[in-house]
mmCIF file of C-alpha atoms and ligand atoms in Angstrom:
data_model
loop_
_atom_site.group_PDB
_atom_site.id
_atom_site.type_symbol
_atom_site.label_atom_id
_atom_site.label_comp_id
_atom_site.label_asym_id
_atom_site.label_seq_id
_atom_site.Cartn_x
_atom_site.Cartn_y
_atom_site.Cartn_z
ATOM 1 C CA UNK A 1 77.782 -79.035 -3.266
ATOM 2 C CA UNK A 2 79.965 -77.584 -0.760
ATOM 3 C CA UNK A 3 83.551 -76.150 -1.486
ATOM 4 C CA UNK A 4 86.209 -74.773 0.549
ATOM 5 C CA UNK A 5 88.121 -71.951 -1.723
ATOM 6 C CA UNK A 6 92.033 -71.056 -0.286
ATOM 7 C CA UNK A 7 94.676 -69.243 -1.979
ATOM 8 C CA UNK A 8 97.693 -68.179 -2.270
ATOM 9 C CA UNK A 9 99.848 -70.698 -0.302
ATOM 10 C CA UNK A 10 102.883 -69.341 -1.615
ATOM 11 C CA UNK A 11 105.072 -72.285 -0.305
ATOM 12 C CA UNK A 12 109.146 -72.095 0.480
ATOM 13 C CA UNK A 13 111.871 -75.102 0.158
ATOM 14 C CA UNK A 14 112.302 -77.174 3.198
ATOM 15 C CA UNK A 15 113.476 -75.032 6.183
ATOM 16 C CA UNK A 16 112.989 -71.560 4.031
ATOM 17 C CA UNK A 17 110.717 -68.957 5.397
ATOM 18 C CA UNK A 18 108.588 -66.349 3.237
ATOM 19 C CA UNK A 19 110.366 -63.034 4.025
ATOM 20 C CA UNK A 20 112.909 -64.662 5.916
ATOM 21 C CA UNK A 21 110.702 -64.661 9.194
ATOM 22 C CA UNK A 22 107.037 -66.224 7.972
ATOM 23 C CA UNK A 23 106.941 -70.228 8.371
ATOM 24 C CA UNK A 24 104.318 -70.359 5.563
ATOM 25 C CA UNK A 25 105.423 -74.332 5.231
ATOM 26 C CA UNK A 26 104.424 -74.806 8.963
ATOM 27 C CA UNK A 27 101.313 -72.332 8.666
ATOM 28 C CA UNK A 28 100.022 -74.063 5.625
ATOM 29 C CA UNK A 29 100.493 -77.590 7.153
ATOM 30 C CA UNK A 30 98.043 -75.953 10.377
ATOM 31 C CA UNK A 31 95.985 -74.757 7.927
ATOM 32 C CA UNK A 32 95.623 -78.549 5.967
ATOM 33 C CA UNK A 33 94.982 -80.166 9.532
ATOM 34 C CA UNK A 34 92.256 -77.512 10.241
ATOM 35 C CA UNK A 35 90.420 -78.154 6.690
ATOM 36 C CA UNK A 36 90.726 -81.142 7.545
ATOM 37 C CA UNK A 37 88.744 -81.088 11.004
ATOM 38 C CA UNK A 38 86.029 -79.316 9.524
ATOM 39 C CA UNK A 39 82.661 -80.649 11.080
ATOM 40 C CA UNK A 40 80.977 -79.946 7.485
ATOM 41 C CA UNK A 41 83.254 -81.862 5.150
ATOM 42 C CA UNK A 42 83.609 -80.303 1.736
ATOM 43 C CA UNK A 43 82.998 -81.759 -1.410
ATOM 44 C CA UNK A 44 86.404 -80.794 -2.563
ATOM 45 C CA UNK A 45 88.840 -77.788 -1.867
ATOM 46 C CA UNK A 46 90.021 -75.269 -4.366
ATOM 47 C CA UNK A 47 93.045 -73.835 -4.695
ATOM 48 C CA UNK A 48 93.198 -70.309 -6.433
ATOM 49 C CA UNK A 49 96.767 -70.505 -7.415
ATOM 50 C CA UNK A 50 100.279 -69.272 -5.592
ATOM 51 C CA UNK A 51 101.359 -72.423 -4.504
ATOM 52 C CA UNK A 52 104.388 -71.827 -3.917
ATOM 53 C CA UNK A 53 106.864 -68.435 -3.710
ATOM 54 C CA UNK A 54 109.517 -68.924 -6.144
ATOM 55 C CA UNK A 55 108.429 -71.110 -8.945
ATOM 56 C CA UNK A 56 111.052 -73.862 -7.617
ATOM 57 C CA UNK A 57 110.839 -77.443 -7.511
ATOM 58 C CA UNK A 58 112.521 -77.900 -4.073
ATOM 59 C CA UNK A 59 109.156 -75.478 -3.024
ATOM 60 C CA UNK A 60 106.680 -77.474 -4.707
ATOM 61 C CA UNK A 61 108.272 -80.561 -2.904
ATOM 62 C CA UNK A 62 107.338 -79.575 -0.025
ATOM 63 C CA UNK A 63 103.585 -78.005 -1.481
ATOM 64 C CA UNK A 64 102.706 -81.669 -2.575
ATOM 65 C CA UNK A 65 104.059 -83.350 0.595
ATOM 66 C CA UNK A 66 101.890 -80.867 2.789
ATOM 67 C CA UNK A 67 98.919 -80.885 0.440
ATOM 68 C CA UNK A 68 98.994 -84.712 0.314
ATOM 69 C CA UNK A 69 97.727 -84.557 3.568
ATOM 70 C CA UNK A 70 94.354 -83.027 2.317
ATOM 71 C CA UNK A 71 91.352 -85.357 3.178
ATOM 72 C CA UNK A 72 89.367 -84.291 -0.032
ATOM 73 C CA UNK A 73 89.472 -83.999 -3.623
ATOM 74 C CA UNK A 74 91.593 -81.541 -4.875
ATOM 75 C CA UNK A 75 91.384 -78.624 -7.803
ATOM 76 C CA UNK A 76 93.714 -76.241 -8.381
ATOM 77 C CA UNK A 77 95.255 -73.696 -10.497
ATOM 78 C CA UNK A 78 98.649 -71.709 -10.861
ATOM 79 C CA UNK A 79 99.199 -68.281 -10.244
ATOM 80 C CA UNK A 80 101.766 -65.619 -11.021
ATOM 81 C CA UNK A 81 104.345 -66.765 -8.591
ATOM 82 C CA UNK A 82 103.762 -70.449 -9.854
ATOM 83 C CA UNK A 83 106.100 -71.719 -12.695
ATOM 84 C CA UNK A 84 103.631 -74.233 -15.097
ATOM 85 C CA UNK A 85 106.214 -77.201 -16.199
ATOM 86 C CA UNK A 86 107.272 -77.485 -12.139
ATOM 87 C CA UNK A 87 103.224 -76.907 -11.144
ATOM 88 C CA UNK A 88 101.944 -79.433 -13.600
ATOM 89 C CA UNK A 89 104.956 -82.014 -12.492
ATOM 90 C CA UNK A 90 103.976 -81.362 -8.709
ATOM 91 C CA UNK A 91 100.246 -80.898 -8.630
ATOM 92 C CA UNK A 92 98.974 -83.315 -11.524
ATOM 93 C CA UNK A 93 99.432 -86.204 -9.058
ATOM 94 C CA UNK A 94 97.547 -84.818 -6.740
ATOM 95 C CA UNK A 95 94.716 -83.519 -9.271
ATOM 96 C CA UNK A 96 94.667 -85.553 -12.681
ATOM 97 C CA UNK A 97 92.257 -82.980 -14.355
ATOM 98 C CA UNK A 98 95.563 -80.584 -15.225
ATOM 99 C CA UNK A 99 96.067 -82.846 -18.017
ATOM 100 C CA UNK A 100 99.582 -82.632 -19.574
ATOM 101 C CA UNK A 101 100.530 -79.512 -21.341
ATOM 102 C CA UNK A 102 101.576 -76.663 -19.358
ATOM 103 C CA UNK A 103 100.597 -74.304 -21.810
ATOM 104 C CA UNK A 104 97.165 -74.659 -21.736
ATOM 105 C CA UNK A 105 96.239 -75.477 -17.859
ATOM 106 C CA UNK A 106 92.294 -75.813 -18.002
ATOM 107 C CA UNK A 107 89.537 -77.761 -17.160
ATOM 108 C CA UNK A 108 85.818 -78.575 -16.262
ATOM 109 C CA UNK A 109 84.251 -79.929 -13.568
ATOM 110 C CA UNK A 110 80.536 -81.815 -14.131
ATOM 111 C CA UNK A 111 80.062 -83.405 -11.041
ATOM 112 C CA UNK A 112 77.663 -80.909 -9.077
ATOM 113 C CA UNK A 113 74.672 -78.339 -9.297
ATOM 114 C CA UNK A 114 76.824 -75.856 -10.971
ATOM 115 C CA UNK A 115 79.118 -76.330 -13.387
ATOM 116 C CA UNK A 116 83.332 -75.926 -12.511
ATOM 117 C CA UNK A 117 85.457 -74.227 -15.083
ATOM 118 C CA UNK A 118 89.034 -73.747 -14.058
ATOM 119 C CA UNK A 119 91.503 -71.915 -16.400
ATOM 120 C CA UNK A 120 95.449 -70.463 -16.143
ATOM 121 C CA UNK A 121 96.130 -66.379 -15.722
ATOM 122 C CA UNK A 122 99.256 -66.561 -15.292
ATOM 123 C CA UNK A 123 101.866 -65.025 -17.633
ATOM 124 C CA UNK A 124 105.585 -66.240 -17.484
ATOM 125 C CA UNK A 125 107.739 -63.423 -15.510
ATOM 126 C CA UNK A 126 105.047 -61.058 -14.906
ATOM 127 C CA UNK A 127 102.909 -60.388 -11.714
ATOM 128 C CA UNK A 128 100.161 -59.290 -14.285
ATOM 129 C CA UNK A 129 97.454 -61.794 -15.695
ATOM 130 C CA UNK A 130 96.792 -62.516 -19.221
ATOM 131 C CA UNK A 131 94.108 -64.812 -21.171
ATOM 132 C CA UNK A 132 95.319 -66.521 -23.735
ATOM 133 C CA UNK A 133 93.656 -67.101 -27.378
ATOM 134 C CA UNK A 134 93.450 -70.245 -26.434
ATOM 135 C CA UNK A 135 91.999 -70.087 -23.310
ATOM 136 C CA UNK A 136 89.289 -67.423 -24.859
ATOM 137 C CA UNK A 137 88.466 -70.009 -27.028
ATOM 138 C CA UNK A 138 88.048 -72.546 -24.967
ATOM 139 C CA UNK A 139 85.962 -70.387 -22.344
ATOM 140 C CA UNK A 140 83.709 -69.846 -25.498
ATOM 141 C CA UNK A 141 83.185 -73.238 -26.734
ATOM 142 C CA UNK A 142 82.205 -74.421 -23.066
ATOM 143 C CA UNK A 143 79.845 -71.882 -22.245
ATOM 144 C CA UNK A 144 78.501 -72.212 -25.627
ATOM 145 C CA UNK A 145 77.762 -76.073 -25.640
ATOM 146 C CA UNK A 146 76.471 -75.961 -21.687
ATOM 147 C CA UNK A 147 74.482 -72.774 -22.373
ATOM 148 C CA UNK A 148 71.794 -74.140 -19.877
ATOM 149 C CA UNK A 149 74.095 -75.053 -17.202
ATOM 150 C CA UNK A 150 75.138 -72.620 -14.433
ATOM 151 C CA UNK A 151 78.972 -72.074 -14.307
ATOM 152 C CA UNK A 152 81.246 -70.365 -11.745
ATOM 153 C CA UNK A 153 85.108 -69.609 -13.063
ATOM 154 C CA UNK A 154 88.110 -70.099 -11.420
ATOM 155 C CA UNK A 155 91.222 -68.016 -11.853
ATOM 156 C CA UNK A 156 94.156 -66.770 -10.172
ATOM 157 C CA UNK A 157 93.584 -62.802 -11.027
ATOM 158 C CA UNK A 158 91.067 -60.699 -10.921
ATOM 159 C CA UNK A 159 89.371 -59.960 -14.191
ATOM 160 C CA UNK A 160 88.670 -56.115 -13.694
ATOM 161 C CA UNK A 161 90.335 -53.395 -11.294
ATOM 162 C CA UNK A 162 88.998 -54.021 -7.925
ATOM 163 C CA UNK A 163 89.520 -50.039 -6.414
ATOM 164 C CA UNK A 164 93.302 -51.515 -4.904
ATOM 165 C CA UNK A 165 96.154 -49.182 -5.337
ATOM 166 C CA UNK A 166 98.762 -52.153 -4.747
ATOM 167 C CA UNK A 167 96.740 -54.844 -6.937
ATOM 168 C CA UNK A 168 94.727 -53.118 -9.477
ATOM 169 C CA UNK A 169 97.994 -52.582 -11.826
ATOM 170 C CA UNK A 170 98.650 -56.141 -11.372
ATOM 171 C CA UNK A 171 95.093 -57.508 -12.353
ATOM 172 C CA UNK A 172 94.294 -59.640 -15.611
ATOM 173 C CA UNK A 173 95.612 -57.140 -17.901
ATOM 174 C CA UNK A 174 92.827 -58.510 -20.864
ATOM 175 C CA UNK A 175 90.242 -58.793 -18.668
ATOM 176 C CA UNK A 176 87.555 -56.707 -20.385
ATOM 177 C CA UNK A 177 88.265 -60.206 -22.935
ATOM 178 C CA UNK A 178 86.339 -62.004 -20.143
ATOM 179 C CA UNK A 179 83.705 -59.487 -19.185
ATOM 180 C CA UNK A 180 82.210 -59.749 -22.842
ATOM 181 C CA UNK A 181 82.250 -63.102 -22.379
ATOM 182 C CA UNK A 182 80.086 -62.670 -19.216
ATOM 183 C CA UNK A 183 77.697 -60.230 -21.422
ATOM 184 C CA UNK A 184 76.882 -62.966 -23.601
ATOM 185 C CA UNK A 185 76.930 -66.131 -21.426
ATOM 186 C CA UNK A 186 74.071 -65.150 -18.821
ATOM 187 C CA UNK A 187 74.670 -68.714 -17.229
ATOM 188 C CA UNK A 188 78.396 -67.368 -16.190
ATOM 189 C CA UNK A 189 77.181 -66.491 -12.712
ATOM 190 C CA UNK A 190 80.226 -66.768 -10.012
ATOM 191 C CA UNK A 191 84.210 -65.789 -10.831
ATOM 192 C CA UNK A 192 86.238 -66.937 -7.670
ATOM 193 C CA UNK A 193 89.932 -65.644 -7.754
ATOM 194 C CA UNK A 194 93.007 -65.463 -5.699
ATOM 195 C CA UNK A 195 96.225 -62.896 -6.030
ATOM 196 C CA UNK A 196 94.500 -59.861 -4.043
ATOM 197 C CA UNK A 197 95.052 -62.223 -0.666
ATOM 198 C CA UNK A 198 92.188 -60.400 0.879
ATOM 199 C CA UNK A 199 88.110 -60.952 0.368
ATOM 200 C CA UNK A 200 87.204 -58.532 -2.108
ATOM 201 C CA UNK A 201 83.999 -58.555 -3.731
ATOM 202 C CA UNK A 202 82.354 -57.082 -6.786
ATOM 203 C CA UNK A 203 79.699 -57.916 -9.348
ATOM 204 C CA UNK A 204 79.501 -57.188 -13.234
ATOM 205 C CA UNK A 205 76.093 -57.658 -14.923
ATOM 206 C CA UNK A 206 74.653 -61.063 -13.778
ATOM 207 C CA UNK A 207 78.338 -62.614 -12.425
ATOM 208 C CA UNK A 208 79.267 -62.255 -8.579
ATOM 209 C CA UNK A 209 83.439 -61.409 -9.145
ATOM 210 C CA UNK A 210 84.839 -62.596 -5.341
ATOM 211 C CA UNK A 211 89.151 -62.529 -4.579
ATOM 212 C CA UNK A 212 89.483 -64.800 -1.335
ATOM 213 C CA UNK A 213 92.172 -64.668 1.577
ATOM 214 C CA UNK A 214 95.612 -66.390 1.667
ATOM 215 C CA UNK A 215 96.240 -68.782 3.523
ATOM 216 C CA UNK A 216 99.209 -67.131 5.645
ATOM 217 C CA UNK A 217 99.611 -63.621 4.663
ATOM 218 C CA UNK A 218 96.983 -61.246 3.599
ATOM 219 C CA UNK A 219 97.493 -57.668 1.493
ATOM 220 C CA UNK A 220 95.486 -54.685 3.231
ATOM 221 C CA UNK A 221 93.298 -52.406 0.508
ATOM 222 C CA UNK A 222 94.140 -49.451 0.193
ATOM 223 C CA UNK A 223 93.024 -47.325 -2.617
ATOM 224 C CA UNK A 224 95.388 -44.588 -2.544
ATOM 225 C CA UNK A 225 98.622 -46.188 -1.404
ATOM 226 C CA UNK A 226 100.558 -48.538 -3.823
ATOM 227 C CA UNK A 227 103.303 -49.646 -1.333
ATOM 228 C CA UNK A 228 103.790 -53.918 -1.171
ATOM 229 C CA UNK A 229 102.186 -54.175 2.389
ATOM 230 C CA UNK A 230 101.675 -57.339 3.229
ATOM 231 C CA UNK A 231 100.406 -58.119 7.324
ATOM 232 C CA UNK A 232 99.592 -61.192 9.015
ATOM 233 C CA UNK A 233 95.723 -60.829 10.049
ATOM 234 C CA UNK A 234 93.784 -63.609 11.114
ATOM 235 C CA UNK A 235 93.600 -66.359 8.310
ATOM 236 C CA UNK A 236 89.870 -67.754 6.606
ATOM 237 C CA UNK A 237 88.919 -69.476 3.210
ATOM 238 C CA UNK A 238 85.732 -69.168 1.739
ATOM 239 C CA UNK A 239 83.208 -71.729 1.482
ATOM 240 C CA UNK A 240 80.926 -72.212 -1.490
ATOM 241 C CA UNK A 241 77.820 -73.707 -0.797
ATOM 242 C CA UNK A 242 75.087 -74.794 -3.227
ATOM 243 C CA UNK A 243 71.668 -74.071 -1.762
ATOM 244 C CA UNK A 244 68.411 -75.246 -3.466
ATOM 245 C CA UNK A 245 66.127 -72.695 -5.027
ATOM 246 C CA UNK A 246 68.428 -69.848 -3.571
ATOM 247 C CA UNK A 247 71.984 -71.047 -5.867
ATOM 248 C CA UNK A 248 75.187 -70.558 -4.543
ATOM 249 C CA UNK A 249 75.870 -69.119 -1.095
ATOM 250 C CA UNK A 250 79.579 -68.155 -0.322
ATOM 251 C CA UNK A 251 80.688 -67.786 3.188
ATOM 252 C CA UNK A 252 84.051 -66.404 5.440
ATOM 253 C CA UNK A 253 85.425 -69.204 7.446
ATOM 254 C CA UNK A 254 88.128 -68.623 9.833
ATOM 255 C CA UNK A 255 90.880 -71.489 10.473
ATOM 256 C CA UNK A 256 92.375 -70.099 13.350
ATOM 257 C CA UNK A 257 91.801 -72.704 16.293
ATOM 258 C CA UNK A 258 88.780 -71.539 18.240
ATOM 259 C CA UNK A 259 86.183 -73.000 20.691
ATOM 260 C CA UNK A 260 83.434 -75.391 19.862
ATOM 261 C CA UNK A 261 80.088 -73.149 18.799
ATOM 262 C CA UNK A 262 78.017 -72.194 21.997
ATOM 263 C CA UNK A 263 74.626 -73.097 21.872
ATOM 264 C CA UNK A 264 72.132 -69.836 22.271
ATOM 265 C CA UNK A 265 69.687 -70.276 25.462
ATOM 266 C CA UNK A 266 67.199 -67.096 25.370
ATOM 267 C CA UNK A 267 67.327 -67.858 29.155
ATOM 268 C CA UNK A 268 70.446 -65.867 29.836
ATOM 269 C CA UNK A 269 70.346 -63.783 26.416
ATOM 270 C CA UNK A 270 68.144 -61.120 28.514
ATOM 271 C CA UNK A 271 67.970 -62.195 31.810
ATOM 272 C CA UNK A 272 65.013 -60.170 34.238
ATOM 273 C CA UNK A 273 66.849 -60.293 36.738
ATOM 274 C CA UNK A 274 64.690 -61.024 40.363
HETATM 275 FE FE1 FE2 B 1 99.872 -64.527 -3.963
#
């Protein structure tokens, strides 16, 4: 199994830039082309939610247009700047397993090593997460009747404050809900998010908890100053790769355009010279 996680596309209408100055249509249609020249093809591609900006359809338009163009299966959530009726209408085409209800956005993935579980954070009009009832339940009932299988989780926020002045107050508010779910489910190993735009990562008990990059613009950390920075550092996704007898490995891998990889020859590493 082999994954590429990216997040937080955070799309505009045609001809709209984020901010007013970042082409995150054109940087996000780069960033398709390079996934899709990578020399070790994934499995599939994740998307941690934040497709688009606004929540509009004329953004989402122009999300499934661009993301049509993706060479590999597709699964993906929303996030707190995605609206769910205009997400499900735009993205369901482009990944069936949404299902219909925009309410309850959630589903599992059986087709490799570990087990996929992909669920919805995102609360109407707030930045904030939230888990549901039903999505507790339904967390419950599939790590209870795949006990023996290993699962990573999928979800836009972060279940637990991650030390970030700007993003901790904007975490899954009920996250603690999940972390007792991770106290009694010992085969809950891996939670991949988005939201922080920024590699972050943490553990509790037995479960790696990892936030990846955006895809355009990232968020420093800082744990003292709550000011909305936002900068445009050098963009990466994360690969997830399954690796047998060690589990899941999880890798940086920058997109930016970049040479071929040089070969090492210990005959110029340390050269004596004459
Ligand atoms: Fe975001």
């Amino acid at each position: 199994m082999l994954l590429a996680q990216i997040s937080d596309l955070h799309f505009r209408s045609e001809g709209r830039k984020l901010y007013e100055f970042i082409d995150v249509n054109g940087e996000n249609a780069k960033f398709i082309n390079q996934l899709n020249a990578l020399r070790e093809r994934p499995d599939a591609v994740v998307i941690s939610g934040d497709i688009v900006n606004c929540g509009r359809p004329q953004e989402y338009q122009v999300a499934q247009r661009v993301l049509r163009m993706l060479d590999y299966p597709l699964y993906v959530i929303p996030g707190n700047h995605d609206d769910k009726q205009h997400f499900l209408n735009a993205m369901r085409p482009l990944c069936p397993q949404l299902g219909e209800d925009p309410e309850n956005i959630r589903y599992a993935v059986d087709l490799f090593p570990m087990r996929l579980l992909f669920i919805d954070t995102s609360l109407a009009g707030q930045s904030k997460g939230w888990l549901t009832p039903a999505t507790l339940n339904w967390l419950e009932q599939q790590l209870q009747a795949h006990s023996t299988r290993e699962t990573a989780l999928f979800m836009h926020h972060p279940p637990l404050p991650l030390g970030s002045a700007q993003m901790d107050p904007i975490a899954c508010e009920n996250g603690h809900e999940l972390l007792m779910l991770i106290e009694r489910f010992p085969q809950l190993t891996r939670i991949f998010c988005g939201h922080t735009h920024r590699l972050i990562v943490t553990q509790y008990r037995q479960a790696i908890i990892a936030t990846v990059p955006g895809t355009v613009h990232q968020v420093p950390y800082f744990h003292h100053d709550d000011a909305p920075y936002y900068n445009l550092e050098p963009v990466s996704m994360v690969m997830h790769r399954y690796v047998p007898v060690t589990g899941l490995v999880s890798y940086c891998q920058p997109v930016a355009p970049h040479d071929s990889s040089y070969l090492y020859d210990p005959r110029i590493s340390c050269p004596v010279d004459a």
